[in-house]
C-alpha cells in the first residue's frame, strides 16, 4: 500500500520525469520500465561527487542522497547522482510512485573474497518475472533474473551476464576502474529504507568512494566516466581507453561530458590515495 512516505511529492515527480525526458507518466509495464531505466542510465550518473565533498570536509550531517527527495533535488539542481545506496533508494521510490512493484535489494560487489554485503540495487516484478535495474552498473535495459537459465544484456560497452549458482544470482559486469570485470552477487530483496540508511551511514567511516572520484554514465553507445585517477571509456566495440587525468581535466570531464554543474564541481577536493580498510575488512559504496 502506498503511503505519503513511500511516494515522491507530486511536484518533485513532475520535475524528475521531465528531466528524464517524459512529457507524461510512463505506464507501469515492460515498455515503461525499459524507457525509464534507459533514460536513467543516460541521464543520472553513478557518482560520488556530493559524498566526496561531504566526507572530506568533515560534515557531520546525514550523508547526501540519504532520501530520494534529497537525491532528486540535487540531481535537478546540480546534475549529480550518487553511489549505490542513494541511487537505488531514489530509483526504487520513483518506480514505486509510478505504480511498479519495485523493491530494494542488497548485494555484494565481489572485489575480494569473503566480503559482507556492500551494494544496494533495485528489483522490479512484472507478470511474475523479476528484473534487475541497477543504478550503479547502468546496464542499459532491465536484466531478467531467471531461476535456471543464464540471462544477459547483450551490449559491447555496458552489457552484463547473469548466472545463478549456490542459490544466488551473480552479475558479471565491468567497472571503469577494473574493466576486465568482477561479479556482483545478489543476496536478498525487500530491504527497508532504514536498512539502506544504515548500510549507507556505515560508509562514512571507510569506503573507496570517500577518497577518489568515481563517475559513470552511458552516452550514445559508450560508457564514459572516471575511476580512481583515470578517465575511462568503454567503446561501442567493447574496447577500453584509459588515461590519467589532472584535476583540471577531471573537472572538465564532469562539467562538459557528464553534465554536472560547475557550481558544485568547484567544491570537489583533489583525489587522495585510498587507505587500507579497517578491520574487519569491509568495502561499501
mmCIF file of C-alpha atoms in Angstrom:
data_model
loop_
_atom_site.group_PDB
_atom_site.id
_atom_site.type_symbol
_atom_site.label_atom_id
_atom_site.label_comp_id
_atom_site.label_asym_id
_atom_site.label_seq_id
_atom_site.Cartn_x
_atom_site.Cartn_y
_atom_site.Cartn_z
ATOM 1 C CA UNK A 1 0.000 0.000 0.000
ATOM 2 C CA UNK A 2 1.262 3.462 -0.912
ATOM 3 C CA UNK A 3 1.612 5.981 1.882
ATOM 4 C CA UNK A 4 2.821 9.609 1.740
ATOM 5 C CA UNK A 5 6.228 8.400 2.937
ATOM 6 C CA UNK A 6 6.506 5.778 0.200
ATOM 7 C CA UNK A 7 5.919 8.035 -2.815
ATOM 8 C CA UNK A 8 7.561 11.153 -4.185
ATOM 9 C CA UNK A 9 5.842 14.535 -3.790
ATOM 10 C CA UNK A 10 3.856 15.353 -6.920
ATOM 11 C CA UNK A 11 5.791 18.460 -7.898
ATOM 12 C CA UNK A 12 9.149 16.714 -7.486
ATOM 13 C CA UNK A 13 7.847 13.750 -9.504
ATOM 14 C CA UNK A 14 6.788 16.060 -12.333
ATOM 15 C CA UNK A 15 10.170 17.780 -12.465
ATOM 16 C CA UNK A 16 12.030 14.469 -12.273
ATOM 17 C CA UNK A 17 10.050 12.895 -15.122
ATOM 18 C CA UNK A 18 10.504 15.996 -17.273
ATOM 19 C CA UNK A 19 14.274 15.904 -16.704
ATOM 20 C CA UNK A 20 14.242 12.220 -17.640
ATOM 21 C CA UNK A 21 12.582 13.179 -20.920
ATOM 22 C CA UNK A 22 8.946 12.229 -20.253
ATOM 23 C CA UNK A 23 6.032 14.540 -21.026
ATOM 24 C CA UNK A 24 3.616 12.211 -19.208
ATOM 25 C CA UNK A 25 3.836 9.386 -16.700
ATOM 26 C CA UNK A 26 5.142 6.106 -18.131
ATOM 27 C CA UNK A 27 2.774 3.192 -17.669
ATOM 28 C CA UNK A 28 3.886 0.578 -15.090
ATOM 29 C CA UNK A 29 4.617 -2.178 -17.606
ATOM 30 C CA UNK A 30 7.516 -3.545 -19.603
ATOM 31 C CA UNK A 31 7.723 -0.681 -22.076
ATOM 32 C CA UNK A 32 7.553 1.886 -19.295
ATOM 33 C CA UNK A 33 10.261 0.172 -17.271
ATOM 34 C CA UNK A 34 12.584 -0.093 -20.267
ATOM 35 C CA UNK A 35 12.069 3.583 -21.114
ATOM 36 C CA UNK A 36 12.651 4.794 -17.553
ATOM 37 C CA UNK A 37 15.748 2.691 -16.983
ATOM 38 C CA UNK A 38 17.308 3.558 -20.336
ATOM 39 C CA UNK A 39 16.788 7.249 -19.598
ATOM 40 C CA UNK A 40 18.188 6.834 -16.069
ATOM 41 C CA UNK A 41 21.351 5.181 -17.414
ATOM 42 C CA UNK A 42 21.885 8.051 -19.873
ATOM 43 C CA UNK A 43 20.908 10.985 -17.644
ATOM 44 C CA UNK A 44 21.561 10.084 -13.998
ATOM 45 C CA UNK A 45 25.239 9.372 -13.331
ATOM 46 C CA UNK A 46 26.603 6.994 -10.789
ATOM 47 C CA UNK A 47 28.992 9.312 -8.959
ATOM 48 C CA UNK A 48 30.407 10.169 -5.563
ATOM 49 C CA UNK A 49 30.719 13.938 -6.117
ATOM 50 C CA UNK A 50 28.450 15.042 -3.274
ATOM 51 C CA UNK A 51 29.648 12.293 -0.960
ATOM 52 C CA UNK A 52 33.298 13.118 -1.588
ATOM 53 C CA UNK A 53 32.700 16.785 -0.777
ATOM 54 C CA UNK A 54 30.684 15.846 2.309
ATOM 55 C CA UNK A 55 33.098 13.406 3.948
ATOM 56 C CA UNK A 56 36.299 15.209 3.020
ATOM 57 C CA UNK A 57 35.086 18.481 4.519
ATOM 58 C CA UNK A 58 34.041 16.767 7.747
ATOM 59 C CA UNK A 59 30.277 17.355 7.633
ATOM 60 C CA UNK A 60 28.523 15.547 10.473
ATOM 61 C CA UNK A 61 25.020 15.673 8.974
ATOM 62 C CA UNK A 62 23.445 12.660 7.253
ATOM 63 C CA UNK A 63 25.163 11.655 4.033
ATOM 64 C CA UNK A 64 23.901 13.285 0.819
ATOM 65 C CA UNK A 65 21.206 11.376 -1.027
ATOM 66 C CA UNK A 66 20.049 9.751 2.202
ATOM 67 C CA UNK A 67 16.458 10.222 0.981
ATOM 68 C CA UNK A 68 15.011 10.023 -2.517
ATOM 69 C CA UNK A 69 13.828 13.604 -2.207
ATOM 70 C CA UNK A 70 17.330 14.883 -1.464
ATOM 71 C CA UNK A 71 18.771 12.753 -4.292
ATOM 72 C CA UNK A 72 16.384 14.103 -6.939
ATOM 73 C CA UNK A 73 16.508 17.704 -5.730
ATOM 74 C CA UNK A 74 20.307 17.644 -6.055
ATOM 75 C CA UNK A 75 20.146 15.937 -9.450
ATOM 76 C CA UNK A 76 17.733 18.588 -10.737
ATOM 77 C CA UNK A 77 19.937 21.383 -9.384
ATOM 78 C CA UNK A 78 23.472 20.079 -9.965
ATOM 79 C CA UNK A 79 23.223 17.083 -12.304
ATOM 80 C CA UNK A 80 24.767 14.817 -9.669
ATOM 81 C CA UNK A 81 23.689 11.253 -8.990
ATOM 82 C CA UNK A 82 25.009 9.218 -6.095
ATOM 83 C CA UNK A 83 26.590 5.958 -5.016
ATOM 84 C CA UNK A 84 24.669 2.703 -4.762
ATOM 85 C CA UNK A 85 22.589 3.162 -1.597
ATOM 86 C CA UNK A 86 21.343 6.630 -2.524
ATOM 87 C CA UNK A 87 20.826 5.882 -6.230
ATOM 88 C CA UNK A 88 18.986 2.616 -5.651
ATOM 89 C CA UNK A 89 16.833 4.130 -2.921
ATOM 90 C CA UNK A 90 15.809 7.009 -5.177
ATOM 91 C CA UNK A 91 15.117 4.787 -8.180
ATOM 92 C CA UNK A 92 13.009 2.368 -6.126
ATOM 93 C CA UNK A 93 10.881 5.193 -4.765
ATOM 94 C CA UNK A 94 10.424 6.707 -8.238
ATOM 95 C CA UNK A 95 9.294 3.367 -9.668
ATOM 96 C CA UNK A 96 7.041 2.682 -6.690
ATOM 97 C CA UNK A 97 5.438 6.101 -7.090
ATOM 98 C CA UNK A 98 4.721 5.269 -10.739
ATOM 99 C CA UNK A 99 2.950 2.053 -9.788
ATOM 100 C CA UNK A 100 5.689 -0.526 -10.358
ATOM 101 C CA UNK A 101 6.220 -3.444 -7.992
ATOM 102 C CA UNK A 102 9.738 -2.290 -7.118
ATOM 103 C CA UNK A 103 11.739 -3.277 -4.038
ATOM 104 C CA UNK A 104 15.207 -2.528 -2.675
ATOM 105 C CA UNK A 105 17.851 -5.212 -2.958
ATOM 106 C CA UNK A 106 21.114 -5.916 -1.144
ATOM 107 C CA UNK A 107 24.131 -7.362 -2.918
ATOM 108 C CA UNK A 108 27.868 -7.828 -2.605
ATOM 109 C CA UNK A 109 30.432 -6.437 -5.031
ATOM 110 C CA UNK A 110 32.968 -9.261 -5.025
ATOM 111 C CA UNK A 111 36.090 -7.132 -5.302
ATOM 112 C CA UNK A 112 37.718 -9.520 -2.804
ATOM 113 C CA UNK A 113 36.736 -12.854 -1.219
ATOM 114 C CA UNK A 114 34.550 -13.148 1.865
ATOM 115 C CA UNK A 115 33.091 -9.646 1.837
ATOM 116 C CA UNK A 116 29.905 -8.699 3.688
ATOM 117 C CA UNK A 117 27.029 -7.100 1.738
ATOM 118 C CA UNK A 118 28.128 -3.748 0.333
ATOM 119 C CA UNK A 119 25.777 -2.845 -2.529
ATOM 120 C CA UNK A 120 22.244 -1.516 -2.977
ATOM 121 C CA UNK A 121 20.129 -2.283 -6.039
ATOM 122 C CA UNK A 122 16.509 -2.475 -7.267
ATOM 123 C CA UNK A 123 14.268 -5.380 -8.314
ATOM 124 C CA UNK A 124 11.060 -4.950 -10.321
ATOM 125 C CA UNK A 125 8.457 -7.706 -10.744
ATOM 126 C CA UNK A 126 6.367 -7.709 -13.936
ATOM 127 C CA UNK A 127 3.891 -10.534 -14.625
ATOM 128 C CA UNK A 128 5.747 -12.883 -12.258
ATOM 129 C CA UNK A 129 9.100 -12.180 -13.955
ATOM 130 C CA UNK A 130 11.827 -10.424 -11.986
ATOM 131 C CA UNK A 131 14.075 -7.747 -13.455
ATOM 132 C CA UNK A 132 17.132 -6.026 -12.042
ATOM 133 C CA UNK A 133 17.544 -2.286 -12.675
ATOM 134 C CA UNK A 134 20.850 -1.372 -11.095
ATOM 135 C CA UNK A 135 21.748 2.306 -10.715
ATOM 136 C CA UNK A 136 25.498 1.737 -10.318
ATOM 137 C CA UNK A 137 26.140 -0.865 -13.029
ATOM 138 C CA UNK A 138 23.892 1.035 -15.504
ATOM 139 C CA UNK A 139 23.319 -1.929 -17.814
ATOM 140 C CA UNK A 140 21.035 -0.039 -20.185
ATOM 141 C CA UNK A 141 17.964 -2.266 -20.065
ATOM 142 C CA UNK A 142 16.249 -4.292 -17.334
ATOM 143 C CA UNK A 143 18.025 -7.595 -16.698
ATOM 144 C CA UNK A 144 15.803 -10.668 -16.395
ATOM 145 C CA UNK A 145 16.654 -12.851 -13.385
ATOM 146 C CA UNK A 146 15.901 -16.493 -14.229
ATOM 147 C CA UNK A 147 15.991 -19.374 -11.770
ATOM 148 C CA UNK A 148 17.710 -21.836 -14.091
ATOM 149 C CA UNK A 149 18.903 -20.143 -17.293
ATOM 150 C CA UNK A 150 21.704 -17.679 -17.941
ATOM 151 C CA UNK A 151 20.451 -14.261 -18.987
ATOM 152 C CA UNK A 152 22.234 -11.184 -20.261
ATOM 153 C CA UNK A 153 22.109 -7.671 -21.583
ATOM 154 C CA UNK A 154 23.990 -8.081 -24.842
ATOM 155 C CA UNK A 155 25.862 -4.832 -25.421
ATOM 156 C CA UNK A 156 29.607 -4.413 -26.052
ATOM 157 C CA UNK A 157 30.015 -1.453 -23.689
ATOM 158 C CA UNK A 158 27.554 -1.885 -20.826
ATOM 159 C CA UNK A 159 26.454 -5.494 -21.269
ATOM 160 C CA UNK A 160 26.200 -7.858 -18.306
ATOM 161 C CA UNK A 161 25.708 -11.596 -17.793
ATOM 162 C CA UNK A 162 23.630 -13.187 -15.031
ATOM 163 C CA UNK A 163 24.126 -16.730 -13.766
ATOM 164 C CA UNK A 164 22.762 -18.488 -10.710
ATOM 165 C CA UNK A 165 24.803 -20.778 -8.511
ATOM 166 C CA UNK A 166 24.828 -21.740 -4.851
ATOM 167 C CA UNK A 167 21.314 -20.311 -4.642
ATOM 168 C CA UNK A 168 22.173 -16.742 -5.593
ATOM 169 C CA UNK A 169 22.374 -14.680 -8.781
ATOM 170 C CA UNK A 170 25.780 -13.390 -9.871
ATOM 171 C CA UNK A 171 26.033 -10.436 -12.256
ATOM 172 C CA UNK A 172 29.258 -10.212 -14.262
ATOM 173 C CA UNK A 173 29.938 -6.568 -15.200
ATOM 174 C CA UNK A 174 32.773 -4.128 -15.968
ATOM 175 C CA UNK A 175 33.561 -1.285 -13.541
ATOM 176 C CA UNK A 176 35.544 1.551 -15.114
ATOM 177 C CA UNK A 177 38.459 1.105 -12.716
ATOM 178 C CA UNK A 178 38.541 -2.653 -13.437
ATOM 179 C CA UNK A 179 37.221 -3.173 -16.979
ATOM 180 C CA UNK A 180 38.202 -6.836 -17.028
ATOM 181 C CA UNK A 181 35.274 -7.152 -14.620
ATOM 182 C CA UNK A 182 34.095 -8.892 -11.472
ATOM 183 C CA UNK A 183 30.787 -10.193 -10.099
ATOM 184 C CA UNK A 184 28.037 -8.603 -8.077
ATOM 185 C CA UNK A 185 26.275 -11.281 -6.017
ATOM 186 C CA UNK A 186 22.629 -10.600 -5.180
ATOM 187 C CA UNK A 187 21.913 -11.501 -1.565
ATOM 188 C CA UNK A 188 18.265 -10.633 -0.892
ATOM 189 C CA UNK A 189 15.381 -8.362 -1.836
ATOM 190 C CA UNK A 190 12.793 -6.415 0.133
ATOM 191 C CA UNK A 191 15.157 -4.311 2.232
ATOM 192 C CA UNK A 192 13.576 -1.409 4.068
ATOM 193 C CA UNK A 193 14.592 2.229 3.729
ATOM 194 C CA UNK A 194 16.015 2.119 7.251
ATOM 195 C CA UNK A 195 18.346 -0.732 6.222
ATOM 196 C CA UNK A 196 19.645 1.291 3.286
ATOM 197 C CA UNK A 197 20.187 4.263 5.598
ATOM 198 C CA UNK A 198 22.148 2.039 7.987
ATOM 199 C CA UNK A 199 24.310 0.486 5.246
ATOM 200 C CA UNK A 200 24.980 3.912 3.734
ATOM 201 C CA UNK A 201 25.775 5.502 7.092
ATOM 202 C CA UNK A 202 28.462 2.918 7.822
ATOM 203 C CA UNK A 203 30.384 4.042 4.725
ATOM 204 C CA UNK A 204 31.196 7.331 6.447
ATOM 205 C CA UNK A 205 33.952 5.508 8.379
ATOM 206 C CA UNK A 206 35.591 3.972 5.308
ATOM 207 C CA UNK A 207 34.781 3.495 1.643
ATOM 208 C CA UNK A 208 36.877 3.748 -1.530
ATOM 209 C CA UNK A 209 34.392 6.410 -2.588
ATOM 210 C CA UNK A 210 35.472 8.663 0.295
ATOM 211 C CA UNK A 211 38.859 9.411 -1.267
ATOM 212 C CA UNK A 212 38.853 9.374 -5.065
ATOM 213 C CA UNK A 213 36.369 10.412 -7.728
ATOM 214 C CA UNK A 214 34.280 7.706 -9.382
ATOM 215 C CA UNK A 215 31.691 8.554 -12.034
ATOM 216 C CA UNK A 216 29.942 6.591 -14.770
ATOM 217 C CA UNK A 217 27.180 7.240 -17.319
ATOM 218 C CA UNK A 218 26.025 5.849 -20.668
ATOM 219 C CA UNK A 219 26.498 8.123 -23.680
ATOM 220 C CA UNK A 220 25.193 7.008 -27.071
ATOM 221 C CA UNK A 221 26.717 3.503 -27.407
ATOM 222 C CA UNK A 222 29.587 4.069 -24.976
ATOM 223 C CA UNK A 223 30.168 4.243 -21.241
ATOM 224 C CA UNK A 224 32.185 7.243 -20.110
ATOM 225 C CA UNK A 225 33.495 8.363 -16.772
ATOM 226 C CA UNK A 226 36.402 8.284 -14.390
ATOM 227 C CA UNK A 227 37.710 5.844 -11.851
ATOM 228 C CA UNK A 228 40.477 6.396 -9.331
ATOM 229 C CA UNK A 229 42.556 8.940 -11.188
ATOM 230 C CA UNK A 230 41.825 7.918 -14.767
ATOM 231 C CA UNK A 231 39.330 8.948 -17.433
ATOM 232 C CA UNK A 232 37.872 5.794 -18.953
ATOM 233 C CA UNK A 233 35.679 4.972 -21.942
ATOM 234 C CA UNK A 234 34.115 1.619 -22.771
ATOM 235 C CA UNK A 235 33.657 1.895 -26.530
ATOM 236 C CA UNK A 236 30.847 0.550 -28.742
ATOM 237 C CA UNK A 237 33.088 -2.294 -29.935
ATOM 238 C CA UNK A 238 33.864 -3.343 -26.371
ATOM 239 C CA UNK A 239 37.375 -1.897 -26.314
ATOM 240 C CA UNK A 240 38.633 0.275 -23.464
ATOM 241 C CA UNK A 241 40.576 3.527 -23.433
ATOM 242 C CA UNK A 242 42.018 4.864 -20.201
ATOM 243 C CA UNK A 243 44.366 7.673 -19.299
ATOM 244 C CA UNK A 244 45.407 9.548 -16.151
ATOM 245 C CA UNK A 245 43.737 12.932 -15.714
ATOM 246 C CA UNK A 246 44.763 16.076 -13.913
ATOM 247 C CA UNK A 247 42.355 17.815 -11.571
ATOM 248 C CA UNK A 248 41.604 20.361 -14.315
ATOM 249 C CA UNK A 249 40.905 17.629 -16.859
ATOM 250 C CA UNK A 250 38.790 15.721 -14.344
ATOM 251 C CA UNK A 251 36.657 18.788 -13.666
ATOM 252 C CA UNK A 252 36.228 19.468 -17.397
ATOM 253 C CA UNK A 253 35.012 15.879 -17.861
ATOM 254 C CA UNK A 254 32.463 16.275 -15.086
ATOM 255 C CA UNK A 255 31.114 19.587 -16.388
ATOM 256 C CA UNK A 256 31.279 19.214 -20.171
ATOM 257 C CA UNK A 257 30.761 15.494 -20.689
ATOM 258 C CA UNK A 258 28.888 14.192 -17.644
ATOM 259 C CA UNK A 259 26.758 17.331 -17.204
ATOM 260 C CA UNK A 260 27.445 18.130 -13.549
ATOM 261 C CA UNK A 261 27.268 21.829 -12.752
ATOM 262 C CA UNK A 262 30.366 23.945 -12.280
ATOM 263 C CA UNK A 263 28.674 25.319 -9.157
ATOM 264 C CA UNK A 264 29.308 22.066 -7.286
ATOM 265 C CA UNK A 265 32.376 20.772 -9.135
ATOM 266 C CA UNK A 266 34.413 23.729 -7.870
ATOM 267 C CA UNK A 267 33.995 22.380 -4.328
ATOM 268 C CA UNK A 268 35.258 18.915 -5.251
ATOM 269 C CA UNK A 269 38.517 18.115 -3.442
ATOM 270 C CA UNK A 270 41.542 16.574 -5.090
ATOM 271 C CA UNK A 271 41.799 12.801 -5.073
ATOM 272 C CA UNK A 272 43.849 11.223 -2.326
ATOM 273 C CA UNK A 273 45.077 7.611 -2.229
ATOM 274 C CA UNK A 274 42.566 5.244 -0.678
ATOM 275 C CA UNK A 275 43.945 3.851 2.597
ATOM 276 C CA UNK A 276 43.574 0.181 3.508
ATOM 277 C CA UNK A 277 40.174 -0.614 5.004
ATOM 278 C CA UNK A 278 39.916 -1.038 8.751
ATOM 279 C CA UNK A 279 39.446 -4.430 10.329
ATOM 280 C CA UNK A 280 37.140 -6.233 9.906
ATOM 281 C CA UNK A 281 37.609 -5.883 6.155
ATOM 282 C CA UNK A 282 34.606 -4.178 4.575
ATOM 283 C CA UNK A 283 34.007 -2.395 1.333
ATOM 284 C CA UNK A 284 30.912 -0.426 0.512
ATOM 285 C CA UNK A 285 29.773 2.443 -1.660
#
